[in-house]
């Protein structure tokens, strides 16, 4: 069973993810966070297998938190679930070592599939361009 921390500044989003992940037996929600600082603190304290987080929340930047967490705890998986499909945000997430990037309007079954792929060692990046967000120089187009 994978330990998960859910971070989103909207309680309804946290509840929805909590319900989705509790629909099976693969995940145990060990903590929740409402801002970037709490996401970092909970992840440091609880050492989850997965941090499932919103991108734009109050407090510490999730990109900065991800960069720190992936440096200190490289086995920790981080998936960003966001409403922002901006090439620059995706590029910054990739550079920080994030394992997945999904849109909040993604079908719940696809969210579960993406989480499973990431937990199995793959990456999962969803965008309007369907992962064709990187330019030939490795940066945003």
mmCIF file of C-alpha atoms in Angstrom:
data_model
loop_
_atom_site.group_PDB
_atom_site.id
_atom_site.type_symbol
_atom_site.label_atom_id
_atom_site.label_comp_id
_atom_site.label_asym_id
_atom_site.label_seq_id
_atom_site.Cartn_x
_atom_site.Cartn_y
_atom_site.Cartn_z
ATOM 1 C CA UNK A 1 0.000 0.000 0.000
ATOM 2 C CA UNK A 2 1.381 3.380 -1.024
ATOM 3 C CA UNK A 3 1.430 6.258 1.479
ATOM 4 C CA UNK A 4 0.095 9.505 -0.023
ATOM 5 C CA UNK A 5 0.061 13.163 1.004
ATOM 6 C CA UNK A 6 -2.573 15.274 -0.775
ATOM 7 C CA UNK A 7 -1.942 19.021 -1.109
ATOM 8 C CA UNK A 8 -4.475 21.517 -2.460
ATOM 9 C CA UNK A 9 -5.668 24.854 -1.140
ATOM 10 C CA UNK A 10 -9.288 23.902 -1.871
ATOM 11 C CA UNK A 11 -10.807 21.520 0.706
ATOM 12 C CA UNK A 12 -13.240 20.162 -1.910
ATOM 13 C CA UNK A 13 -10.334 19.152 -4.166
ATOM 14 C CA UNK A 14 -8.589 17.387 -1.282
ATOM 15 C CA UNK A 15 -11.813 15.574 -0.416
ATOM 16 C CA UNK A 16 -12.340 14.497 -4.028
ATOM 17 C CA UNK A 17 -8.814 13.088 -4.282
ATOM 18 C CA UNK A 18 -9.200 11.429 -0.895
ATOM 19 C CA UNK A 19 -12.384 9.696 -2.077
ATOM 20 C CA UNK A 20 -10.817 8.698 -5.409
ATOM 21 C CA UNK A 21 -7.746 7.163 -3.817
ATOM 22 C CA UNK A 22 -9.766 5.427 -1.110
ATOM 23 C CA UNK A 23 -11.890 3.720 -3.785
ATOM 24 C CA UNK A 24 -9.272 0.958 -3.992
ATOM 25 C CA UNK A 25 -6.876 -0.760 -1.628
ATOM 26 C CA UNK A 26 -3.633 0.582 -3.104
ATOM 27 C CA UNK A 27 -3.343 3.925 -1.294
ATOM 28 C CA UNK A 28 -3.308 5.171 2.277
ATOM 29 C CA UNK A 29 -3.781 8.924 2.759
ATOM 30 C CA UNK A 30 -1.326 9.745 5.539
ATOM 31 C CA UNK A 31 -1.579 13.530 5.399
ATOM 32 C CA UNK A 32 -3.114 16.589 3.782
ATOM 33 C CA UNK A 33 -1.858 20.112 3.182
ATOM 34 C CA UNK A 34 -3.553 23.387 2.237
ATOM 35 C CA UNK A 35 -0.491 25.324 1.031
ATOM 36 C CA UNK A 36 3.062 24.886 -0.204
ATOM 37 C CA UNK A 37 4.621 25.167 3.249
ATOM 38 C CA UNK A 38 2.336 22.491 4.678
ATOM 39 C CA UNK A 39 2.979 20.254 1.655
ATOM 40 C CA UNK A 40 6.708 20.452 2.328
ATOM 41 C CA UNK A 41 6.308 19.946 6.093
ATOM 42 C CA UNK A 42 3.955 16.960 5.753
ATOM 43 C CA UNK A 43 6.169 15.360 3.121
ATOM 44 C CA UNK A 44 9.280 15.788 5.270
ATOM 45 C CA UNK A 45 7.516 14.518 8.379
ATOM 46 C CA UNK A 46 5.555 11.613 6.885
ATOM 47 C CA UNK A 47 7.854 10.589 3.991
ATOM 48 C CA UNK A 48 5.030 9.470 1.710
ATOM 49 C CA UNK A 49 5.575 7.362 -1.381
ATOM 50 C CA UNK A 50 3.593 9.984 -3.313
ATOM 51 C CA UNK A 51 2.923 13.701 -2.968
ATOM 52 C CA UNK A 52 -0.167 14.517 -5.054
ATOM 53 C CA UNK A 53 -0.306 18.290 -5.194
ATOM 54 C CA UNK A 54 -1.857 21.340 -6.775
ATOM 55 C CA UNK A 55 0.604 23.650 -8.535
ATOM 56 C CA UNK A 56 -0.501 27.113 -7.475
ATOM 57 C CA UNK A 57 -1.181 27.418 -3.765
ATOM 58 C CA UNK A 58 -0.308 30.011 -1.128
ATOM 59 C CA UNK A 59 3.062 29.803 0.573
ATOM 60 C CA UNK A 60 6.134 28.045 -0.724
ATOM 61 C CA UNK A 61 6.213 27.367 -4.464
ATOM 62 C CA UNK A 62 5.433 23.721 -5.201
ATOM 63 C CA UNK A 63 8.204 23.756 -7.809
ATOM 64 C CA UNK A 64 10.700 24.800 -5.106
ATOM 65 C CA UNK A 65 9.283 22.198 -2.723
ATOM 66 C CA UNK A 66 9.493 19.500 -5.408
ATOM 67 C CA UNK A 67 13.092 20.403 -6.216
ATOM 68 C CA UNK A 68 14.044 20.133 -2.533
ATOM 69 C CA UNK A 69 12.078 16.933 -1.885
ATOM 70 C CA UNK A 70 13.406 15.154 -4.986
ATOM 71 C CA UNK A 71 16.968 16.093 -4.002
ATOM 72 C CA UNK A 72 16.566 14.934 -0.411
ATOM 73 C CA UNK A 73 14.173 12.010 -1.026
ATOM 74 C CA UNK A 74 14.675 10.867 -4.645
ATOM 75 C CA UNK A 75 12.405 7.830 -4.237
ATOM 76 C CA UNK A 76 9.424 10.053 -3.349
ATOM 77 C CA UNK A 77 7.095 10.429 -6.321
ATOM 78 C CA UNK A 78 5.505 13.815 -7.002
ATOM 79 C CA UNK A 79 2.509 14.385 -9.257
ATOM 80 C CA UNK A 80 1.119 17.840 -9.922
ATOM 81 C CA UNK A 81 -2.622 17.990 -10.556
ATOM 82 C CA UNK A 82 -3.490 21.483 -11.775
ATOM 83 C CA UNK A 83 -5.770 23.712 -13.818
ATOM 84 C CA UNK A 84 -2.753 25.368 -15.483
ATOM 85 C CA UNK A 85 -1.542 23.924 -18.785
ATOM 86 C CA UNK A 86 1.293 26.359 -19.356
ATOM 87 C CA UNK A 87 4.460 25.171 -21.120
ATOM 88 C CA UNK A 88 6.661 27.166 -18.752
ATOM 89 C CA UNK A 89 5.037 25.578 -15.683
ATOM 90 C CA UNK A 90 5.466 22.106 -17.167
ATOM 91 C CA UNK A 91 9.100 22.831 -18.056
ATOM 92 C CA UNK A 92 9.812 24.056 -14.499
ATOM 93 C CA UNK A 93 8.119 20.953 -13.080
ATOM 94 C CA UNK A 94 10.255 18.666 -15.259
ATOM 95 C CA UNK A 95 13.425 20.501 -14.216
ATOM 96 C CA UNK A 96 12.421 20.108 -10.541
ATOM 97 C CA UNK A 97 12.135 16.345 -10.983
ATOM 98 C CA UNK A 98 8.352 16.011 -10.825
ATOM 99 C CA UNK A 99 7.163 12.565 -11.938
ATOM 100 C CA UNK A 100 3.771 13.554 -13.332
ATOM 101 C CA UNK A 101 1.710 16.549 -14.412
ATOM 102 C CA UNK A 102 -2.031 16.240 -14.995
ATOM 103 C CA UNK A 103 -4.916 18.580 -15.542
ATOM 104 C CA UNK A 104 -7.590 18.759 -12.830
ATOM 105 C CA UNK A 105 -10.330 18.018 -15.367
ATOM 106 C CA UNK A 106 -8.742 14.648 -16.184
ATOM 107 C CA UNK A 107 -11.067 11.657 -15.956
ATOM 108 C CA UNK A 108 -10.723 10.003 -12.514
ATOM 109 C CA UNK A 109 -9.819 6.645 -14.066
ATOM 110 C CA UNK A 110 -6.988 8.297 -16.005
ATOM 111 C CA UNK A 111 -5.761 9.972 -12.812
ATOM 112 C CA UNK A 112 -5.584 6.553 -11.148
ATOM 113 C CA UNK A 113 -3.826 5.127 -14.220
ATOM 114 C CA UNK A 114 -1.281 7.964 -14.196
ATOM 115 C CA UNK A 115 -0.616 7.466 -10.484
ATOM 116 C CA UNK A 116 -0.083 3.750 -11.014
ATOM 117 C CA UNK A 117 2.310 4.378 -13.919
ATOM 118 C CA UNK A 118 4.311 6.835 -11.821
ATOM 119 C CA UNK A 119 4.395 4.450 -8.860
ATOM 120 C CA UNK A 120 5.691 1.768 -11.247
ATOM 121 C CA UNK A 121 8.625 3.997 -12.218
ATOM 122 C CA UNK A 122 7.319 5.779 -15.321
ATOM 123 C CA UNK A 123 6.552 9.452 -15.759
ATOM 124 C CA UNK A 124 3.223 10.869 -16.905
ATOM 125 C CA UNK A 125 2.910 14.337 -18.400
ATOM 126 C CA UNK A 126 -0.422 15.451 -19.772
ATOM 127 C CA UNK A 127 -0.887 18.754 -21.549
ATOM 128 C CA UNK A 128 -2.780 20.220 -24.456
ATOM 129 C CA UNK A 129 0.160 19.206 -26.591
ATOM 130 C CA UNK A 130 0.174 15.675 -25.043
ATOM 131 C CA UNK A 131 3.756 15.774 -23.812
ATOM 132 C CA UNK A 132 4.998 17.628 -26.905
ATOM 133 C CA UNK A 133 5.712 20.610 -24.687
ATOM 134 C CA UNK A 134 9.501 20.524 -24.855
ATOM 135 C CA UNK A 135 11.367 22.355 -27.583
ATOM 136 C CA UNK A 136 14.317 20.830 -29.433
ATOM 137 C CA UNK A 137 16.723 22.485 -26.966
ATOM 138 C CA UNK A 138 15.035 20.787 -23.985
ATOM 139 C CA UNK A 139 13.228 23.963 -23.015
ATOM 140 C CA UNK A 140 9.742 25.199 -23.675
ATOM 141 C CA UNK A 141 8.898 25.862 -27.327
#
